[in-house]
Amino acid sequence: MTKPLVLDGKSLTLEDVVAVARDGQQCLISEEAKEDVLASRKIVDDIVREERVVYGVTTGFGSLCKVSIPTEDTIQLQENLIRTHSSGFGNPLPEDVVRAIMLIRINSLVKGYSGIRLETVEKLLEMLNKGVHPFIPEKGSLGASGDLAPLSHMVLPMLGLGKAYYKGQLLSGKEAMEQAGIDIIHLAAKEGLALINGTTVLTAIGVLVTYDAIQLLKLSDIAGALSLEVHNGITSPFEEELHLIRPQSGQLATARNIRHLLEDSGNTTVATIQRVQDPYTLRCIPQIHGASKDSIAYVKEKVEIEINSVTDNPIICKNGHVISGGNFHGEPMAQPFDLLGIAIAEIGNVSERRVERLVNSQLSKLPSFLVKHPGCNSGFMITQYACAALVSENKVLSHPASVDSIPSCENQEDFVSMGTIAARKAGEILKNARRVLATEIMAACQALDLKGNSTQLGKGTKPAYTVFRQQVDFIENDKDIEIYDELNKASLVIESPEFLAAVEEAVSLTIQYE
């Protein structure tokens, strides 16, 4: 059995988030972190007892910060906050995103700067470990003051309100908590604000997209290598000496990946007088894929800072000093997540062009649309149309969200990040790009079978072809298939851990050069 993940507020990794969000790894709070939470809470209790004026503790919220709240109303203030701020709209966020949200919020709170009670943090942890997943609508956050609306939906079931999923069923928050054997709570001073003020939702979405984007980059190199196999690609542009004189890390890593994937291939060639160059979509794979690798490596670095940060307000310092600041502002992540979307979109763009090169008989020297008897059969014709539609949509989605702002809260919150929109868009772009890569891999395998040279594949392309063909067959005639079904199979294959694992067992694939 996997050991529980120990949360200390400072050592959470991208892989940890995925393990908890998707694999259900259990968590616990470190003893040191518990002490920090208790010390922070004592400061808040002293503030309430002394009736000191502190934003969000003894005052209203946002532009209502000038309104003093009597001591007897500080608890009701927190519940009112959750009831009115849960203004989300749209489809629920997926379970893995919700779990990532809960995990990242707990990890932030246990750093001991939020003034929350230990029992409240432990309540959220109990929900995570027992699989009570709040219904959180995907829309409604400006990314400053953090993710107020979606995080309020996260808190509702803790109070016996809202809705939550438990064992696959959508229940009222109260019923979900009861079935899981978890008592509901009443919030104390500052706790509502501590739970909902922060960048947690946009970060959780972006973390999972970043992780998936890293896998996508490896898949893109596999797809590109398979296309090179089909076109008897020239391997000279992947020689390390060329890339060492322009030592961009992602470019170097991509060239090395392609060399490893094509090692021992009988289908590739070197430059000759008769054939000097391949087109850009083949020859410039290191430069194109590498640029996306560098961008996503930067985003990963930013993500791993954010998941170990305190992003609520006000901050309760260790010495009792209280700072009302702006760590809830999503701009530091909004811009990287816009870049994340752009980087993924470019992978889809270049892959779609390689799909066209595979299905176009004038470019591939193979039968039109990769079918033996074109005419009665249209084969892969419309697969390229579908890819073109997806990458066109991605170009629209790639417009940065972070350049937009609409003032809110009576102009107190007058410049917002739209970071949650940036993260959500990146997720949509990734889904589209992954479908395009699945299409390229499917088309490349079809082309290799038409040429009859699938037995001469390289060290890394061979296991990719083998695993793919275990699930997706060669298409002989249109009458034997419904193409969407074959494309869906292709998507499932490349999304499965087994596909990438089979290739990486044979060759090493990285996104940065070391």
Coordinates of C-alpha atoms in Angstrom, one line a residue:
M1 CA 0.0 0.0 0.0
T2 CA 1.2 3.5 -0.9
K3 CA 2.3 5.6 2.2
P4 CA 0.1 8.6 2.9
L5 CA 1.4 11.9 1.4
V6 CA 2.6 14.1 4.3
L7 CA 1.5 17.7 3.8
D8 CA 3.9 20.3 5.2
G9 CA 3.1 23.3 3.1
K10 CA 6.4 23.4 1.3
S11 CA 7.3 20.2 -0.5
L12 CA 4.3 19.4 -2.7
T13 CA 5.2 18.4 -6.3
L14 CA 3.4 18.2 -9.6
E15 CA 3.5 14.4 -9.3
D16 CA 2.1 14.5 -5.8
V17 CA -0.9 16.4 -6.9
V18 CA -1.6 13.9 -9.7
A19 CA -1.2 11.0 -7.3
V20 CA -3.8 12.4 -5.0
A21 CA -6.1 13.8 -7.7
R22 CA -6.2 10.8 -10.0
D23 CA -4.9 7.9 -8.0
G24 CA -6.6 8.6 -4.7
Q25 CA -3.5 8.7 -2.6
Q26 CA -4.3 9.4 1.1
C27 CA -2.9 12.4 2.9
L28 CA -2.0 13.5 6.4
I29 CA -0.7 16.8 7.9
S30 CA 2.8 16.9 9.4
E31 CA 3.1 17.5 13.1
E32 CA 5.2 20.6 12.6
A33 CA 2.5 22.0 10.3
K34 CA -0.2 21.3 12.9
E35 CA 1.8 23.4 15.4
D36 CA 2.0 26.2 12.9
V37 CA -1.7 26.2 12.3
L38 CA -2.5 26.2 16.1
A39 CA -0.1 29.1 16.6
S40 CA -1.7 31.1 13.8
R41 CA -5.2 30.5 15.1
K42 CA -4.3 31.7 18.6
I43 CA -3.4 35.1 17.0
V44 CA -6.8 35.3 15.4
D45 CA -8.6 34.4 18.6
D46 CA -6.6 37.2 20.4
I47 CA -7.6 39.7 17.7
V48 CA -11.3 38.8 18.2
R49 CA -11.1 39.0 22.0
E50 CA -9.3 42.3 21.9
E51 CA -11.8 43.6 19.2
R52 CA -8.9 44.8 17.0
V53 CA -9.8 46.1 13.6
V54 CA -8.5 43.5 11.1
Y55 CA -9.9 43.1 7.5
G56 CA -12.1 40.1 7.1
V57 CA -12.0 39.2 10.8
T58 CA -13.7 42.1 12.4
T59 CA -14.7 44.0 9.2
G60 CA -16.8 43.3 6.1
F61 CA -15.3 42.1 2.9
G62 CA -14.1 43.8 -0.3
S63 CA -15.4 47.4 -0.5
L64 CA -17.3 46.7 2.8
C65 CA -13.9 46.7 4.6
K66 CA -14.9 49.9 6.4
V67 CA -17.9 48.3 8.1
S68 CA -17.0 47.0 11.6
I69 CA -18.5 43.7 12.6
P70 CA -19.5 43.2 16.3
T71 CA -17.8 40.3 18.0
E72 CA -21.1 38.4 18.4
D73 CA -21.5 38.5 14.6
T74 CA -18.1 37.4 13.5
I75 CA -19.1 33.7 13.1
Q76 CA -22.3 34.6 11.2
L77 CA -20.1 36.8 8.9
Q78 CA -18.1 33.8 7.8
E79 CA -21.1 31.6 6.9
N80 CA -22.8 34.5 5.1
L81 CA -19.6 34.9 3.1
I82 CA -19.9 31.3 1.9
R83 CA -23.6 31.4 1.2
T84 CA -23.4 34.6 -0.9
H85 CA -20.1 34.0 -2.7
S86 CA -21.1 30.6 -4.1
S87 CA -22.2 32.2 -7.3
G88 CA -20.7 29.7 -9.8
F89 CA -22.3 28.6 -13.0
G90 CA -21.9 25.8 -15.5
N91 CA -20.8 22.2 -15.6
P92 CA -19.1 20.8 -12.5
L93 CA -15.3 20.7 -12.5
P94 CA -14.1 17.1 -13.0
E95 CA -13.3 15.0 -10.0
D96 CA -9.6 15.1 -10.4
V97 CA -9.6 18.9 -10.5
V98 CA -11.8 19.0 -7.4
R99 CA -9.4 16.7 -5.5
A100 CA -6.5 18.9 -6.6
I101 CA -8.3 22.0 -5.4
M102 CA -8.9 20.4 -2.0
L103 CA -5.3 19.2 -1.7
I104 CA -3.7 22.5 -2.7
R105 CA -5.9 24.5 -0.4
I106 CA -5.0 22.2 2.6
N107 CA -1.3 22.5 1.7
S108 CA -1.6 26.3 1.7
L109 CA -3.5 26.4 5.0
V110 CA -1.0 24.2 6.9
K111 CA 1.8 26.7 6.3
G112 CA 0.3 28.5 9.3
Y113 CA -0.3 32.0 7.9
S114 CA -4.1 31.8 7.5
G115 CA -5.5 31.8 11.0
I116 CA -7.7 28.8 10.5
R117 CA -8.5 26.3 13.2
L118 CA -6.8 22.9 12.9
E119 CA -10.1 21.0 13.1
T120 CA -11.4 22.9 10.1
V121 CA -8.4 22.0 8.0
E122 CA -8.7 18.4 9.1
K123 CA -12.3 18.4 8.1
L124 CA -11.4 19.3 4.6
L125 CA -8.7 16.6 4.7
E126 CA -11.2 14.1 5.9
M127 CA -13.5 14.9 3.0
L128 CA -10.5 14.5 0.6
N129 CA -9.4 11.1 2.0
K130 CA -13.0 9.7 2.2
G131 CA -13.9 10.9 -1.3
V132 CA -16.5 13.6 -0.6
H133 CA -16.1 15.8 -3.7
P134 CA -18.0 19.1 -3.7
F135 CA -20.0 20.1 -6.7
I136 CA -18.0 23.1 -8.0
P137 CA -19.3 24.9 -11.1
E138 CA -16.5 25.6 -13.6
K139 CA -17.3 29.3 -14.3
G140 CA -17.5 32.4 -12.1
S141 CA -14.0 33.3 -11.0
L142 CA -12.1 36.4 -11.9
G143 CA -8.8 35.0 -10.5
A144 CA -8.8 37.9 -8.0
S145 CA -9.6 38.1 -5.1
G146 CA -8.6 34.6 -5.9
D147 CA -11.2 32.0 -6.8
L148 CA -14.0 33.2 -4.5
A149 CA -17.0 31.7 -6.2
P150 CA -15.7 28.1 -6.9
L151 CA -14.0 27.9 -3.6
S152 CA -17.2 28.8 -1.8
H153 CA -18.8 25.9 -3.5
M154 CA -16.0 23.7 -2.1
V155 CA -16.8 24.9 1.4
L156 CA -20.6 24.5 1.2
P157 CA -20.8 20.8 2.1
M158 CA -18.6 21.4 5.1
L159 CA -21.5 23.4 6.4
G160 CA -24.1 20.9 5.4
L161 CA -25.0 23.0 2.4
G162 CA -24.6 22.8 -1.4
K163 CA -24.0 19.6 -3.3
A164 CA -21.3 16.9 -3.4
Y165 CA -20.5 13.6 -5.1
Y166 CA -20.0 10.6 -2.9
K167 CA -19.4 7.1 -4.4
G168 CA -20.5 8.3 -7.8
Q169 CA -23.7 9.9 -6.7
L170 CA -24.5 13.6 -6.6
L171 CA -26.1 14.3 -3.2
S172 CA -27.0 17.3 -1.1
G173 CA -23.9 18.4 0.8
K174 CA -25.5 17.4 4.1
E175 CA -26.4 13.9 2.8
A176 CA -22.9 13.3 1.3
M177 CA -21.3 14.2 4.6
E178 CA -23.6 12.0 6.5
Q179 CA -23.1 9.0 4.2
A180 CA -19.3 9.4 4.5
G181 CA -19.5 9.7 8.3
I182 CA -18.2 13.2 8.5
D183 CA -19.7 15.8 10.9
I184 CA -20.5 19.2 9.5
I185 CA -18.9 22.3 11.1
H186 CA -19.6 25.9 11.9
L187 CA -17.0 28.4 10.8
A188 CA -15.2 30.6 13.3
A189 CA -13.8 34.1 12.7
K190 CA -11.6 34.5 9.6
E191 CA -12.2 30.9 8.5
G192 CA -14.5 31.5 5.6
L193 CA -12.0 34.0 4.1
A194 CA -9.1 31.6 4.7
L195 CA -10.9 28.9 2.8
I196 CA -12.0 30.8 -0.3
N197 CA -9.5 33.6 -0.8
G198 CA -6.7 32.3 -3.0
T199 CA -5.6 31.1 -6.4
T200 CA -6.4 27.5 -5.6
V201 CA -8.9 26.6 -8.4
L202 CA -6.9 28.2 -11.2
T203 CA -3.8 26.5 -9.9
A204 CA -5.4 23.1 -9.6
I205 CA -6.7 23.2 -13.1
G206 CA -3.4 24.5 -14.4
V207 CA -1.4 21.8 -12.5
L208 CA -3.2 19.0 -14.2
V209 CA -3.0 20.6 -17.6
T210 CA 0.7 21.1 -17.1
Y211 CA 1.3 17.5 -16.2
D212 CA -0.7 16.3 -19.2
A213 CA 1.1 18.8 -21.4
I214 CA 4.4 17.2 -20.5
Q215 CA 3.1 13.8 -21.6
L216 CA 1.7 15.4 -24.7
L217 CA 5.1 16.8 -25.6
K218 CA 6.6 13.3 -25.5
L219 CA 3.7 12.0 -27.6
S220 CA 4.3 14.8 -30.1
D221 CA 7.9 13.6 -30.6
I222 CA 6.6 10.0 -31.1
A223 CA 4.1 11.2 -33.7
G224 CA 6.7 13.3 -35.5
A225 CA 9.1 10.3 -35.5
L226 CA 6.4 8.0 -37.0
S227 CA 5.8 10.6 -39.7
L228 CA 9.5 10.7 -40.4
E229 CA 9.4 6.9 -40.8
V230 CA 6.6 7.2 -43.4
H231 CA 8.4 9.9 -45.4
N232 CA 11.8 8.3 -45.3
G233 CA 12.9 11.3 -43.4
I234 CA 16.3 12.9 -43.5
T235 CA 18.0 12.4 -40.1
S236 CA 20.8 15.0 -40.5
P237 CA 18.8 17.9 -39.0
F238 CA 18.7 16.0 -35.7
E239 CA 22.4 15.6 -35.2
E240 CA 23.5 17.0 -31.9
E241 CA 26.3 19.2 -33.3
L242 CA 23.7 21.3 -35.1
H243 CA 21.7 22.0 -31.9
L244 CA 24.7 22.6 -29.6
I245 CA 25.5 25.8 -31.5
R246 CA 22.0 27.0 -30.6
P247 CA 21.7 25.5 -27.2
Q248 CA 18.0 26.0 -26.4
S249 CA 17.2 23.3 -23.9
G250 CA 13.9 22.1 -25.4
Q251 CA 15.4 22.0 -28.9
L252 CA 18.3 19.9 -27.8
A253 CA 16.0 17.6 -25.9
T254 CA 13.7 17.1 -28.9
A255 CA 16.5 16.4 -31.3
R256 CA 17.8 13.8 -28.8
N257 CA 14.4 12.3 -28.5
I258 CA 14.0 11.9 -32.2
R259 CA 17.5 10.4 -32.6
H260 CA 16.5 7.8 -29.9
L261 CA 13.1 7.1 -31.4
L262 CA 14.6 6.5 -34.9
E263 CA 17.7 4.6 -33.8
D264 CA 18.2 1.5 -36.0
S265 CA 15.3 2.6 -38.4
G266 CA 15.6 1.2 -41.9
N267 CA 13.2 3.8 -43.2
T268 CA 15.2 7.0 -42.7
T269 CA 18.1 8.4 -44.7
V270 CA 20.7 11.1 -44.7
A271 CA 20.9 14.2 -46.9
T272 CA 22.0 13.5 -50.5
I273 CA 22.5 15.5 -53.6
Q274 CA 19.2 14.1 -54.9
R275 CA 17.4 15.0 -51.7
V276 CA 18.8 17.8 -49.6
Q277 CA 16.0 18.9 -47.3
D278 CA 12.7 17.8 -45.8
P279 CA 9.9 20.4 -45.3
Y280 CA 9.8 22.4 -42.0
T281 CA 7.2 20.2 -40.3
L282 CA 9.7 17.4 -40.4
R283 CA 13.0 19.1 -40.5
C284 CA 12.2 21.7 -37.8
I285 CA 10.6 19.4 -35.3
P286 CA 13.4 20.2 -32.7
Q287 CA 12.9 23.9 -33.1
I288 CA 9.1 23.8 -33.0
H289 CA 8.5 21.1 -30.4
G290 CA 11.4 22.4 -28.4
A291 CA 9.9 25.9 -28.1
S292 CA 6.8 24.4 -26.5
K293 CA 9.0 22.3 -24.2
D294 CA 10.8 25.4 -22.9
S295 CA 7.5 27.2 -22.4
I296 CA 6.0 24.3 -20.5
A297 CA 9.1 23.8 -18.4
Y298 CA 8.7 27.4 -17.3
V299 CA 5.1 26.9 -16.4
K300 CA 6.0 23.8 -14.4
E301 CA 8.4 25.9 -12.4
K302 CA 5.8 28.5 -11.7
V303 CA 3.2 25.9 -10.7
E304 CA 5.5 24.2 -8.2
I305 CA 6.0 27.5 -6.5
E306 CA 2.3 28.3 -6.4
I307 CA 1.2 24.9 -4.9
N308 CA 3.5 25.6 -1.9
S309 CA 2.4 29.2 -1.4
V310 CA 0.0 31.1 0.8
T311 CA -2.5 33.0 -1.4
D312 CA -5.2 34.2 1.0
N313 CA -5.7 37.5 2.7
P314 CA -5.1 38.9 5.3
I315 CA -1.9 37.1 6.2
I316 CA -1.2 36.2 9.9
C317 CA 2.5 36.5 10.4
K318 CA 4.4 34.4 12.9
N319 CA 5.1 37.4 15.2
G320 CA 1.4 38.4 15.3
H321 CA 1.6 41.1 12.7
V322 CA -1.3 41.0 10.2
I323 CA -0.8 42.1 6.6
S324 CA -3.7 42.8 4.3
G325 CA -2.1 42.4 0.9
G326 CA -2.7 40.8 -2.5
N327 CA -1.3 37.3 -2.6
F328 CA -4.8 36.2 -3.8
H329 CA -4.1 37.9 -7.2
G330 CA -3.8 35.3 -10.0
E331 CA -1.7 37.4 -12.3
P332 CA 1.5 35.4 -11.6
M333 CA -0.2 32.3 -12.8
A334 CA -2.6 33.8 -15.4
Q335 CA 0.2 34.8 -17.8
P336 CA 2.0 31.4 -17.5
F337 CA -1.3 29.6 -18.1
D338 CA -1.9 31.7 -21.2
L339 CA 1.6 30.7 -22.4
L340 CA 0.7 27.1 -21.6
G341 CA -2.2 27.2 -23.9
I342 CA -0.2 28.8 -26.7
A343 CA 2.6 26.2 -26.3
I344 CA 0.1 23.3 -26.5
A345 CA -1.7 24.9 -29.5
E346 CA 1.5 25.0 -31.5
I347 CA 2.0 21.3 -31.0
G348 CA -1.5 20.7 -32.5
N349 CA -0.8 23.1 -35.3
V350 CA 2.3 21.4 -36.5
S351 CA 0.8 17.9 -36.1
E352 CA -2.2 18.9 -38.2
R353 CA 0.2 19.9 -41.0
R354 CA 1.9 16.5 -40.8
V355 CA -1.5 14.9 -41.0
E356 CA -2.1 16.8 -44.2
R357 CA 1.3 15.6 -45.5
L358 CA 0.3 12.0 -44.7
V359 CA -3.1 12.0 -46.4
N360 CA -2.2 14.1 -49.4
S361 CA -1.1 11.8 -52.2
Q362 CA 0.9 14.6 -53.9
L363 CA 3.0 15.0 -50.7
S364 CA 3.1 11.4 -49.5
K365 CA 3.3 9.5 -52.8
L366 CA 0.8 7.1 -51.3
P367 CA -2.8 6.5 -52.4
S368 CA -5.1 9.5 -51.8
F369 CA -6.3 9.6 -48.2
L370 CA -4.4 6.5 -47.2
V371 CA -6.9 3.9 -48.5
K372 CA -6.1 1.3 -51.1
H373 CA -8.9 2.1 -53.5
P374 CA -9.7 5.8 -53.3
G375 CA -12.9 6.9 -55.0
C376 CA -15.5 4.5 -53.6
N377 CA -13.4 4.8 -50.4
S378 CA -12.6 8.3 -48.9
G379 CA -10.4 6.8 -46.1
F380 CA -8.7 9.5 -44.0
M381 CA -10.0 12.5 -46.0
I382 CA -12.1 14.0 -43.3
T383 CA -9.8 13.2 -40.5
Q384 CA -7.7 16.1 -41.7
Y385 CA -10.8 18.3 -41.8
A386 CA -11.5 17.5 -38.2
C387 CA -8.0 18.2 -37.2
A388 CA -8.1 21.6 -39.1
A389 CA -11.3 22.4 -37.1
L390 CA -9.6 21.6 -33.8
V391 CA -6.5 23.6 -34.4
S392 CA -8.6 26.5 -35.7
E393 CA -10.6 26.5 -32.5
N394 CA -7.3 26.3 -30.5
K395 CA -6.1 29.5 -32.3
V396 CA -9.2 31.3 -31.0
L397 CA -8.8 29.8 -27.5
S398 CA -5.1 30.9 -27.5
H399 CA -6.1 34.5 -27.2
P400 CA -4.7 35.4 -23.7
A401 CA -7.2 35.8 -21.0
S402 CA -4.8 37.6 -18.8
V403 CA -4.8 40.8 -20.9
D404 CA -8.5 41.3 -19.9
S405 CA -9.9 42.8 -16.7
I406 CA -13.3 43.9 -15.5
P407 CA -13.4 45.9 -12.2
S408 CA -15.5 44.4 -9.5
C409 CA -16.7 45.0 -5.9
E410 CA -17.6 48.7 -6.3
N411 CA -14.2 49.2 -8.0
Q412 CA -12.2 48.1 -4.9
E413 CA -11.0 45.1 -6.9
D414 CA -10.3 47.1 -10.0
F415 CA -7.8 45.0 -11.8
V416 CA -8.3 41.2 -12.0
S417 CA -6.3 38.4 -13.6
M418 CA -8.8 36.1 -15.4
G419 CA -6.4 33.4 -14.5
T420 CA -9.0 30.7 -14.0
I421 CA -10.2 31.3 -17.6
A422 CA -6.6 31.0 -18.8
A423 CA -6.2 27.7 -17.1
R424 CA -9.6 26.3 -18.3
K425 CA -8.8 27.4 -21.9
A426 CA -5.4 25.6 -21.7
G427 CA -7.3 22.5 -20.7
E428 CA -9.6 22.7 -23.8
I429 CA -6.6 23.4 -26.1
L430 CA -4.9 20.3 -24.7
K431 CA -7.9 18.0 -25.4
N432 CA -8.0 19.3 -29.0
A433 CA -4.3 19.0 -29.6
R434 CA -4.2 15.4 -28.1
R435 CA -6.9 14.4 -30.6
V436 CA -4.8 15.8 -33.5
L437 CA -1.8 13.8 -32.3
A438 CA -3.9 10.7 -32.1
T439 CA -5.0 11.3 -35.7
E440 CA -1.4 11.8 -36.8
I441 CA -0.3 8.5 -35.1
M442 CA -3.2 6.6 -36.6
A443 CA -2.5 8.1 -40.1
A444 CA 1.2 7.3 -39.8
C445 CA 0.5 3.7 -38.8
Q446 CA -1.9 3.4 -41.8
A447 CA 0.7 4.8 -44.1
L448 CA 3.4 2.5 -42.8
D449 CA 1.2 -0.5 -43.5
L450 CA 0.4 0.7 -47.0
K451 CA 4.1 1.0 -47.7
G452 CA 4.8 -2.3 -46.1
N453 CA 7.8 -1.1 -44.0
S454 CA 6.5 -1.3 -40.5
T455 CA 9.0 -4.1 -39.8
Q456 CA 11.9 -1.6 -40.3
L457 CA 11.0 0.8 -37.6
G458 CA 13.3 2.4 -35.1
K459 CA 14.0 1.5 -31.5
G460 CA 11.3 3.8 -30.2
T461 CA 8.9 4.0 -33.1
K462 CA 8.6 0.2 -33.2
P463 CA 7.0 -0.2 -29.7
A464 CA 4.7 2.8 -30.4
Y465 CA 3.5 1.1 -33.6
T466 CA 3.1 -2.3 -31.9
V467 CA 1.1 -1.0 -28.9
F468 CA -1.1 1.1 -31.2
R469 CA -1.9 -1.8 -33.6
Q470 CA -2.9 -3.9 -30.6
Q471 CA -6.0 -1.7 -30.3
V472 CA -6.5 0.0 -33.7
D473 CA -6.5 -2.1 -36.9
F474 CA -5.4 -1.2 -40.4
I475 CA -8.4 0.2 -42.4
E476 CA -8.9 -1.8 -45.6
N477 CA -12.3 -0.4 -46.8
D478 CA -14.7 2.3 -45.6
K479 CA -17.5 -0.3 -45.4
D480 CA -15.7 -2.0 -42.6
I481 CA -15.5 0.9 -40.2
E482 CA -17.1 4.0 -38.7
I483 CA -14.1 6.4 -38.6
Y484 CA -15.1 8.2 -35.4
D485 CA -15.0 4.9 -33.6
E486 CA -11.5 4.3 -34.9
L487 CA -10.4 7.8 -33.9
N488 CA -11.8 7.3 -30.4
K489 CA -9.8 4.1 -30.1
A490 CA -6.7 5.9 -31.2
S491 CA -7.3 8.6 -28.6
L492 CA -7.7 6.0 -25.9
V493 CA -4.5 4.3 -26.8
I494 CA -2.3 7.4 -26.7
E495 CA -4.0 8.6 -23.5
S496 CA -3.3 5.3 -21.8
P497 CA -0.2 5.1 -19.6
E498 CA 0.8 1.9 -21.3
F499 CA 1.5 3.5 -24.7
L500 CA 4.0 6.0 -23.4
A501 CA 5.5 3.5 -21.0
A502 CA 6.1 1.0 -23.8
V503 CA 8.1 3.6 -25.7
E504 CA 10.0 4.9 -22.7
E505 CA 11.0 1.4 -21.8
A506 CA 12.8 1.2 -25.1
V507 CA 14.2 4.8 -25.3
S508 CA 14.6 7.8 -23.0
L509 CA 12.3 10.8 -23.6
T510 CA 12.7 14.1 -21.9
I511 CA 11.4 17.7 -22.3
Q512 CA 14.6 19.4 -21.1
Y513 CA 18.2 18.8 -22.1
E514 CA 20.6 17.8 -19.3

